[in-house]
C-alpha cells in the first residue's frame, strides 16, 4: 500500500476539525496501535492497521459535512493506492463499525486488525489526553462542565441518546470509566487500566474542589 499517500489524504480531510477528531488524534491512534500490536501480525495486516487508524474518522458523522468523506471515496482511495480487494473491504468494515455509538446496543465483532484499531482509538479517549479531549469536545458542543440535573448512567446510554449530551463530568460515568472493561487486546487493556487510574485521580480532585474541601 502507498501508505504515505493515504496518510496525506487523511491529514487533509481532518485538518479543519475542532471537536477533538483532528489529524493529531489520528496520528496518536496510529502510534497507540503500533504500541499494542502483537508480533503475530503479518506485514499486510500492519499496513491495514496503519491505514485504518489514519482514516478511521474521515467518514464520521461528527466531522463537518464539508470535509466528511463517503465510504465509496475511501474505497477508491485504497484501491488506487495499492490495497487489495480484501484489505479495502477489511478497512472499510473497521472504520464503519469501530465507534462506541455503533457498539452500545450490539457488539460488532471485528477481526484482529480491527480490534487493535478500536483499542488504539479508545486509548485516546482516556488518560490525560482523554480528559483534555472530553472537555474540548464538550466545549465545542456547548455542554456544561457538570450538571447534577442531567445525570445518566452507562446502562441508560443508547445509540439514540448518545449524542444527546449530559455534561462533560457525566461523560466519564456514562462512558470513559467503562472503556477499560471493553478492551480487546491484553496490551491495550493494561494501558487502559493505567490511564483510568489517572482519570479517577483527576475526577476525585475535581469533586474535592467542587465541594470546596480545601
Ligand atoms: P467513538 O469514536 O468511540 O464513537 P466518539 O467519537 O463519540 O467516540 O468520541 C470520541 C471523543 O469525543 C472521545 O474522546 C470522547 O470522550 C469525546 N466525546 C464524545 N461524546 C462526548 C460527550 N458527550 N462529552 C464529552 N466528550 C465526548
Ligand atoms: Ni477516533
PDB file of C-alpha atoms and ligand atoms in Angstrom:
ATOM      1  CA  UNK A   1       0.000   0.000   0.000  1.00  0.00           C
ATOM      2  CA  UNK A   2       1.059   3.569  -0.693  1.00  0.00           C
ATOM      3  CA  UNK A   3       0.793   4.484   2.972  1.00  0.00           C
ATOM      4  CA  UNK A   4       2.315   7.961   2.547  1.00  0.00           C
ATOM      5  CA  UNK A   5      -0.435   8.990   0.093  1.00  0.00           C
ATOM      6  CA  UNK A   6      -3.189   7.565   2.309  1.00  0.00           C
ATOM      7  CA  UNK A   7      -1.716   9.420   5.283  1.00  0.00           C
ATOM      8  CA  UNK A   8      -1.634  12.736   3.367  1.00  0.00           C
ATOM      9  CA  UNK A   9      -5.263  12.246   2.277  1.00  0.00           C
ATOM     10  CA  UNK A  10      -6.418  11.687   5.876  1.00  0.00           C
ATOM     11  CA  UNK A  11      -4.377  14.646   7.093  1.00  0.00           C
ATOM     12  CA  UNK A  12      -6.073  16.963   4.580  1.00  0.00           C
ATOM     13  CA  UNK A  13      -9.572  15.699   5.487  1.00  0.00           C
ATOM     14  CA  UNK A  14      -9.070  16.048   9.262  1.00  0.00           C
ATOM     15  CA  UNK A  15      -7.113  19.320   9.192  1.00  0.00           C
ATOM     16  CA  UNK A  16     -10.081  21.600   9.947  1.00  0.00           C
ATOM     17  CA  UNK A  17     -11.706  19.572  12.734  1.00  0.00           C
ATOM     18  CA  UNK A  18     -12.194  21.322  16.072  1.00  0.00           C
ATOM     19  CA  UNK A  19     -14.030  18.633  18.069  1.00  0.00           C
ATOM     20  CA  UNK A  20     -11.018  16.513  19.046  1.00  0.00           C
ATOM     21  CA  UNK A  21     -11.083  14.312  15.949  1.00  0.00           C
ATOM     22  CA  UNK A  22      -8.377  16.279  14.222  1.00  0.00           C
ATOM     23  CA  UNK A  23      -5.274  14.967  12.471  1.00  0.00           C
ATOM     24  CA  UNK A  24      -3.274  14.815  15.722  1.00  0.00           C
ATOM     25  CA  UNK A  25      -5.892  12.371  17.081  1.00  0.00           C
ATOM     26  CA  UNK A  26      -5.407  10.114  14.042  1.00  0.00           C
ATOM     27  CA  UNK A  27      -1.613  10.278  14.490  1.00  0.00           C
ATOM     28  CA  UNK A  28      -1.876   9.299  18.178  1.00  0.00           C
ATOM     29  CA  UNK A  29      -4.236   6.431  17.353  1.00  0.00           C
ATOM     30  CA  UNK A  30      -1.734   5.073  14.814  1.00  0.00           C
ATOM     31  CA  UNK A  31       1.038   5.343  17.426  1.00  0.00           C
ATOM     32  CA  UNK A  32      -1.102   3.647  20.097  1.00  0.00           C
ATOM     33  CA  UNK A  33      -1.855   0.859  17.621  1.00  0.00           C
ATOM     34  CA  UNK A  34       1.813   0.224  16.899  1.00  0.00           C
ATOM     35  CA  UNK A  35       2.467   0.046  20.657  1.00  0.00           C
ATOM     36  CA  UNK A  36      -0.170  -2.655  21.227  1.00  0.00           C
ATOM     37  CA  UNK A  37       0.351  -4.677  18.012  1.00  0.00           C
ATOM     38  CA  UNK A  38       1.174  -8.330  18.818  1.00  0.00           C
ATOM     39  CA  UNK A  39       4.247  -9.750  16.999  1.00  0.00           C
ATOM     40  CA  UNK A  40       1.990 -12.300  15.259  1.00  0.00           C
ATOM     41  CA  UNK A  41       0.651  -9.689  12.795  1.00  0.00           C
ATOM     42  CA  UNK A  42       1.751 -10.000   9.155  1.00  0.00           C
ATOM     43  CA  UNK A  43       3.199  -7.049   7.174  1.00  0.00           C
ATOM     44  CA  UNK A  44      -0.100  -6.797   5.275  1.00  0.00           C
ATOM     45  CA  UNK A  45      -2.085  -6.670   8.494  1.00  0.00           C
ATOM     46  CA  UNK A  46       0.192  -3.965   9.915  1.00  0.00           C
ATOM     47  CA  UNK A  47      -0.421  -1.906   6.755  1.00  0.00           C
ATOM     48  CA  UNK A  48      -4.171  -2.293   7.255  1.00  0.00           C
ATOM     49  CA  UNK A  49      -3.869  -1.247  10.912  1.00  0.00           C
ATOM     50  CA  UNK A  50      -1.971   1.909   9.982  1.00  0.00           C
ATOM     51  CA  UNK A  51      -4.283   2.912   7.108  1.00  0.00           C
ATOM     52  CA  UNK A  52      -7.408   2.237   9.204  1.00  0.00           C
ATOM     53  CA  UNK A  53      -6.069   4.343  12.090  1.00  0.00           C
ATOM     54  CA  UNK A  54      -5.392   7.361   9.902  1.00  0.00           C
ATOM     55  CA  UNK A  55      -8.715   7.028   8.053  1.00  0.00           C
ATOM     56  CA  UNK A  56     -10.992   5.976  10.920  1.00  0.00           C
ATOM     57  CA  UNK A  57     -12.674   9.366  11.474  1.00  0.00           C
ATOM     58  CA  UNK A  58     -12.758  10.594   7.857  1.00  0.00           C
ATOM     59  CA  UNK A  59     -16.312   9.229   7.360  1.00  0.00           C
ATOM     60  CA  UNK A  60     -17.512  10.009  10.902  1.00  0.00           C
ATOM     61  CA  UNK A  61     -20.827  11.804  11.483  1.00  0.00           C
ATOM     62  CA  UNK A  62     -19.104  14.253  13.848  1.00  0.00           C
ATOM     63  CA  UNK A  63     -16.936  15.627  11.079  1.00  0.00           C
ATOM     64  CA  UNK A  64     -18.236  18.769   9.377  1.00  0.00           C
ATOM     65  CA  UNK A  65     -20.267  17.792   6.304  1.00  0.00           C
ATOM     66  CA  UNK A  66     -17.911  19.756   4.046  1.00  0.00           C
ATOM     67  CA  UNK A  67     -14.936  17.557   4.913  1.00  0.00           C
ATOM     68  CA  UNK A  68     -16.717  14.254   5.636  1.00  0.00           C
ATOM     69  CA  UNK A  69     -15.929  11.503   3.133  1.00  0.00           C
ATOM     70  CA  UNK A  70     -18.137   8.706   1.838  1.00  0.00           C
ATOM     71  CA  UNK A  71     -17.199   5.015   2.136  1.00  0.00           C
ATOM     72  CA  UNK A  72     -17.038   4.923  -1.694  1.00  0.00           C
ATOM     73  CA  UNK A  73     -14.380   7.656  -1.763  1.00  0.00           C
ATOM     74  CA  UNK A  74     -12.306   5.834   0.827  1.00  0.00           C
ATOM     75  CA  UNK A  75     -12.664   2.559  -1.082  1.00  0.00           C
ATOM     76  CA  UNK A  76     -11.416   4.262  -4.253  1.00  0.00           C
ATOM     77  CA  UNK A  77      -8.522   5.857  -2.369  1.00  0.00           C
ATOM     78  CA  UNK A  78      -7.438   2.498  -1.002  1.00  0.00           C
ATOM     79  CA  UNK A  79      -7.760   0.688  -4.333  1.00  0.00           C
ATOM     80  CA  UNK A  80      -5.842   3.457  -6.136  1.00  0.00           C
ATOM     81  CA  UNK A  81      -3.053   3.177  -3.590  1.00  0.00           C
ATOM     82  CA  UNK A  82      -2.279  -0.486  -3.749  1.00  0.00           C
ATOM     83  CA  UNK A  83      -4.704  -2.030  -1.245  1.00  0.00           C
ATOM     84  CA  UNK A  84      -6.021  -5.437  -2.288  1.00  0.00           C
ATOM     85  CA  UNK A  85      -9.769  -6.003  -2.622  1.00  0.00           C
ATOM     86  CA  UNK A  86      -9.643  -7.864   0.694  1.00  0.00           C
ATOM     87  CA  UNK A  87      -7.742  -5.086   2.501  1.00  0.00           C
ATOM     88  CA  UNK A  88     -10.141  -2.469   1.129  1.00  0.00           C
ATOM     89  CA  UNK A  89     -13.152  -4.423   2.401  1.00  0.00           C
ATOM     90  CA  UNK A  90     -11.420  -5.040   5.719  1.00  0.00           C
ATOM     91  CA  UNK A  91     -10.510  -1.377   6.324  1.00  0.00           C
ATOM     92  CA  UNK A  92     -13.955  -0.116   5.294  1.00  0.00           C
ATOM     93  CA  UNK A  93     -15.680  -2.558   7.640  1.00  0.00           C
ATOM     94  CA  UNK A  94     -13.417  -1.475  10.504  1.00  0.00           C
ATOM     95  CA  UNK A  95     -13.889   2.256  10.092  1.00  0.00           C
ATOM     96  CA  UNK A  96     -17.652   1.862   9.703  1.00  0.00           C
ATOM     97  CA  UNK A  97     -18.058  -0.302  12.799  1.00  0.00           C
ATOM     98  CA  UNK A  98     -15.436   0.538  15.423  1.00  0.00           C
ATOM     99  CA  UNK A  99     -17.163   3.504  17.057  1.00  0.00           C
ATOM    100  CA  UNK A 100     -18.586   3.468  20.556  1.00  0.00           C
ATOM    101  CA  UNK A 101     -22.044   4.523  19.410  1.00  0.00           C
ATOM    102  CA  UNK A 102     -22.236   1.591  16.942  1.00  0.00           C
ATOM    103  CA  UNK A 103     -21.471  -0.847  19.761  1.00  0.00           C
ATOM    104  CA  UNK A 104     -23.787   0.300  22.550  1.00  0.00           C
ATOM    105  CA  UNK A 105     -26.726  -1.978  21.805  1.00  0.00           C
ATOM    106  CA  UNK A 106     -24.942  -4.719  19.894  1.00  0.00           C
ATOM    107  CA  UNK A 107     -21.326  -5.838  19.976  1.00  0.00           C
ATOM    108  CA  UNK A 108     -19.948  -5.933  16.450  1.00  0.00           C
ATOM    109  CA  UNK A 109     -17.160  -8.483  16.066  1.00  0.00           C
ATOM    110  CA  UNK A 110     -14.051  -7.021  14.493  1.00  0.00           C
ATOM    111  CA  UNK A 111     -11.124  -9.039  13.142  1.00  0.00           C
ATOM    112  CA  UNK A 112      -7.670  -8.923  14.796  1.00  0.00           C
ATOM    113  CA  UNK A 113      -6.737  -5.779  12.847  1.00  0.00           C
ATOM    114  CA  UNK A 114      -9.990  -4.045  13.772  1.00  0.00           C
ATOM    115  CA  UNK A 115      -9.615  -4.964  17.428  1.00  0.00           C
ATOM    116  CA  UNK A 116      -6.238  -3.227  17.539  1.00  0.00           C
ATOM    117  CA  UNK A 117      -7.556  -0.092  15.804  1.00  0.00           C
ATOM    118  CA  UNK A 118     -10.558   0.030  18.152  1.00  0.00           C
ATOM    119  CA  UNK A 119      -8.357  -0.330  21.235  1.00  0.00           C
ATOM    120  CA  UNK A 120      -5.977   2.351  19.932  1.00  0.00           C
ATOM    121  CA  UNK A 121      -8.919   4.742  19.376  1.00  0.00           C
ATOM    122  CA  UNK A 122     -10.337   4.012  22.832  1.00  0.00           C
ATOM    123  CA  UNK A 123      -6.956   4.647  24.467  1.00  0.00           C
ATOM    124  CA  UNK A 124      -7.018   8.169  23.040  1.00  0.00           C
ATOM    125  CA  UNK A 125     -10.370   8.764  24.811  1.00  0.00           C
ATOM    126  CA  UNK A 126      -8.903   8.071  28.277  1.00  0.00           C
ATOM    127  CA  UNK A 127      -5.979   9.226  30.433  1.00  0.00           C
ATOM    128  CA  UNK A 128      -4.656  12.788  30.360  1.00  0.00           C
ATOM    129  CA  UNK A 129      -5.373  13.164  26.641  1.00  0.00           C
ATOM    130  CA  UNK A 130      -8.826  11.648  27.102  1.00  0.00           C
ATOM    131  CA  UNK A 131      -9.614  14.196  29.826  1.00  0.00           C
ATOM    132  CA  UNK A 132      -8.455  17.020  27.576  1.00  0.00           C
ATOM    133  CA  UNK A 133     -10.472  15.705  24.622  1.00  0.00           C
ATOM    134  CA  UNK A 134     -13.649  15.270  26.684  1.00  0.00           C
ATOM    135  CA  UNK A 135     -13.582  18.909  27.835  1.00  0.00           C
ATOM    136  CA  UNK A 136     -12.566  20.096  24.382  1.00  0.00           C
ATOM    137  CA  UNK A 137     -15.420  18.145  22.753  1.00  0.00           C
ATOM    138  CA  UNK A 138     -17.919  19.296  25.398  1.00  0.00           C
ATOM    139  CA  UNK A 139     -16.838  22.902  24.810  1.00  0.00           C
ATOM    140  CA  UNK A 140     -17.302  22.511  21.069  1.00  0.00           C
ATOM    141  CA  UNK A 141     -20.904  21.326  21.715  1.00  0.00           C
ATOM    142  CA  UNK A 142     -21.729  23.972  24.342  1.00  0.00           C
ATOM    143  CA  UNK A 143     -22.040  21.424  27.167  1.00  0.00           C
ATOM    144  CA  UNK A 144     -21.667  22.326  30.839  1.00  0.00           C
ATOM    145  CA  UNK A 145     -18.673  21.140  32.892  1.00  0.00           C
ATOM    146  CA  UNK A 146     -21.167  19.463  35.231  1.00  0.00           C
ATOM    147  CA  UNK A 147     -24.912  19.453  35.727  1.00  0.00           C
ATOM    148  CA  UNK A 148     -26.447  17.392  38.530  1.00  0.00           C
ATOM    149  CA  UNK A 149     -29.855  17.511  36.824  1.00  0.00           C
ATOM    150  CA  UNK A 150     -28.586  15.704  33.753  1.00  0.00           C
ATOM    151  CA  UNK A 151     -27.144  12.530  35.272  1.00  0.00           C
ATOM    152  CA  UNK A 152     -27.124   9.386  33.112  1.00  0.00           C
ATOM    153  CA  UNK A 153     -25.519   6.027  33.867  1.00  0.00           C
ATOM    154  CA  UNK A 154     -23.736   3.740  31.395  1.00  0.00           C
ATOM    155  CA  UNK A 155     -26.727   1.387  31.288  1.00  0.00           C
ATOM    156  CA  UNK A 156     -29.039   4.265  30.355  1.00  0.00           C
ATOM    157  CA  UNK A 157     -26.933   5.173  27.333  1.00  0.00           C
ATOM    158  CA  UNK A 158     -28.454   4.120  23.988  1.00  0.00           C
ATOM    159  CA  UNK A 159     -27.495   4.599  20.347  1.00  0.00           C
ATOM    160  CA  UNK A 160     -30.392   7.076  20.107  1.00  0.00           C
ATOM    161  CA  UNK A 161     -29.489   9.240  23.126  1.00  0.00           C
ATOM    162  CA  UNK A 162     -25.681   9.032  22.734  1.00  0.00           C
ATOM    163  CA  UNK A 163     -25.498  12.449  21.026  1.00  0.00           C
ATOM    164  CA  UNK A 164     -27.967  13.983  23.479  1.00  0.00           C
ATOM    165  CA  UNK A 165     -25.194  15.193  25.773  1.00  0.00           C
ATOM    166  CA  UNK A 166     -25.454  15.386  29.542  1.00  0.00           C
ATOM    167  CA  UNK A 167     -22.307  17.185  30.771  1.00  0.00           C
ATOM    168  CA  UNK A 168     -18.598  16.583  30.454  1.00  0.00           C
ATOM    169  CA  UNK A 169     -18.340  15.284  34.036  1.00  0.00           C
ATOM    170  CA  UNK A 170     -21.167  12.836  33.407  1.00  0.00           C
ATOM    171  CA  UNK A 171     -19.465  11.576  30.253  1.00  0.00           C
ATOM    172  CA  UNK A 172     -16.803   9.981  32.474  1.00  0.00           C
ATOM    173  CA  UNK A 173     -19.509   7.915  34.205  1.00  0.00           C
ATOM    174  CA  UNK A 174     -21.612   7.041  31.166  1.00  0.00           C
ATOM    175  CA  UNK A 175     -18.604   6.059  29.040  1.00  0.00           C
ATOM    176  CA  UNK A 176     -14.967   6.869  29.818  1.00  0.00           C
ATOM    177  CA  UNK A 177     -14.572   4.899  33.087  1.00  0.00           C
ATOM    178  CA  UNK A 178     -16.030   1.811  31.363  1.00  0.00           C
ATOM    179  CA  UNK A 179     -13.754   1.690  28.321  1.00  0.00           C
ATOM    180  CA  UNK A 180     -11.067  -0.316  30.156  1.00  0.00           C
ATOM    181  CA  UNK A 181     -13.541  -3.212  30.535  1.00  0.00           C
ATOM    182  CA  UNK A 182     -14.237  -3.280  26.802  1.00  0.00           C
ATOM    183  CA  UNK A 183     -10.678  -3.526  25.500  1.00  0.00           C
ATOM    184  CA  UNK A 184      -9.902  -6.317  23.022  1.00  0.00           C
ATOM    185  CA  UNK A 185      -6.148  -6.809  23.440  1.00  0.00           C
ATOM    186  CA  UNK A 186      -4.093  -7.572  26.554  1.00  0.00           C
ATOM    187  CA  UNK A 187      -1.621  -4.749  25.904  1.00  0.00           C
ATOM    188  CA  UNK A 188      -4.499  -2.347  25.267  1.00  0.00           C
ATOM    189  CA  UNK A 189      -6.239  -3.357  28.492  1.00  0.00           C
ATOM    190  CA  UNK A 190      -3.093  -2.858  30.562  1.00  0.00           C
ATOM    191  CA  UNK A 191      -2.558   0.653  29.217  1.00  0.00           C
ATOM    192  CA  UNK A 192      -6.290   1.409  29.624  1.00  0.00           C
ATOM    193  CA  UNK A 193      -6.140   0.418  33.297  1.00  0.00           C
ATOM    194  CA  UNK A 194      -3.170   2.733  33.885  1.00  0.00           C
ATOM    195  CA  UNK A 195      -4.898   5.648  32.128  1.00  0.00           C
ATOM    196  CA  UNK A 196      -8.145   5.017  34.022  1.00  0.00           C
ATOM    197  CA  UNK A 197      -6.381   5.250  37.396  1.00  0.00           C
ATOM    198  CA  UNK A 198      -5.142   8.682  36.353  1.00  0.00           C
ATOM    199  CA  UNK A 199      -8.673   9.772  35.341  1.00  0.00           C
ATOM    200  CA  UNK A 200     -10.052   8.553  38.676  1.00  0.00           C
ATOM    201  CA  UNK A 201      -7.467  10.626  40.495  1.00  0.00           C
ATOM    202  CA  UNK A 202      -8.365  13.663  38.377  1.00  0.00           C
ATOM    203  CA  UNK A 203     -12.115  13.288  38.963  1.00  0.00           C
ATOM    204  CA  UNK A 204     -11.509  12.759  42.698  1.00  0.00           C
ATOM    205  CA  UNK A 205      -9.678  16.080  42.850  1.00  0.00           C
ATOM    206  CA  UNK A 206     -12.397  17.689  40.674  1.00  0.00           C
ATOM    207  CA  UNK A 207     -15.078  16.758  43.252  1.00  0.00           C
ATOM    208  CA  UNK A 208     -12.858  17.860  46.126  1.00  0.00           C
ATOM    209  CA  UNK A 209     -12.502  21.329  44.620  1.00  0.00           C
ATOM    210  CA  UNK A 210     -16.153  21.470  43.530  1.00  0.00           C
ATOM    211  CA  UNK A 211     -17.244  20.814  47.126  1.00  0.00           C
ATOM    212  CA  UNK A 212     -14.772  23.395  48.476  1.00  0.00           C
ATOM    213  CA  UNK A 213     -12.912  20.847  50.591  1.00  0.00           C
ATOM    214  CA  UNK A 214      -9.680  22.790  50.868  1.00  0.00           C
TER     215      UNK A 214
HETATM  216  P1  LIG B   1     -16.301   6.848  19.310  1.00  0.00           P
HETATM  217  O1  LIG B   1     -15.364   7.184  18.221  1.00  0.00           O
HETATM  218  O2  LIG B   1     -15.811   5.789  20.224  1.00  0.00           O
HETATM  219  O3  LIG B   1     -17.735   6.721  18.839  1.00  0.00           O
HETATM  220  P2  LIG B   1     -16.781   9.465  19.907  1.00  0.00           P
HETATM  221  O4  LIG B   1     -16.283   9.770  18.547  1.00  0.00           O
HETATM  222  O5  LIG B   1     -18.184   9.632  20.243  1.00  0.00           O
HETATM  223  O6  LIG B   1     -16.372   8.012  20.276  1.00  0.00           O
HETATM  224  O7  LIG B   1     -15.952  10.246  20.913  1.00  0.00           O
HETATM  225  C1  LIG B   1     -14.627  10.489  20.675  1.00  0.00           C
HETATM  226  C2  LIG B   1     -14.118  11.526  21.628  1.00  0.00           C
HETATM  227  O8  LIG B   1     -15.059  12.555  21.883  1.00  0.00           O
HETATM  228  C3  LIG B   1     -13.774  10.915  22.961  1.00  0.00           C
HETATM  229  O9  LIG B   1     -12.578  11.414  23.451  1.00  0.00           O
HETATM  230  C4  LIG B   1     -14.947  11.284  23.826  1.00  0.00           C
HETATM  231  O10 LIG B   1     -14.647  11.351  25.167  1.00  0.00           O
HETATM  232  C5  LIG B   1     -15.375  12.593  23.276  1.00  0.00           C
HETATM  233  N1  LIG B   1     -16.818  12.713  23.485  1.00  0.00           N
HETATM  234  C6  LIG B   1     -17.805  12.112  22.805  1.00  0.00           C
HETATM  235  N2  LIG B   1     -19.019  12.430  23.314  1.00  0.00           N
HETATM  236  C7  LIG B   1     -18.766  13.261  24.358  1.00  0.00           C
HETATM  237  C8  LIG B   1     -19.584  13.951  25.299  1.00  0.00           C
HETATM  238  N3  LIG B   1     -20.906  13.844  25.303  1.00  0.00           N
HETATM  239  N4  LIG B   1     -18.971  14.714  26.227  1.00  0.00           N
HETATM  240  C9  LIG B   1     -17.625  14.824  26.255  1.00  0.00           C
HETATM  241  N5  LIG B   1     -16.804  14.213  25.389  1.00  0.00           N
HETATM  242  C10 LIG B   1     -17.348  13.439  24.457  1.00  0.00           C
HETATM  243 NI1  LIG B   2     -11.259   8.381  16.840  1.00  0.00          NI
END
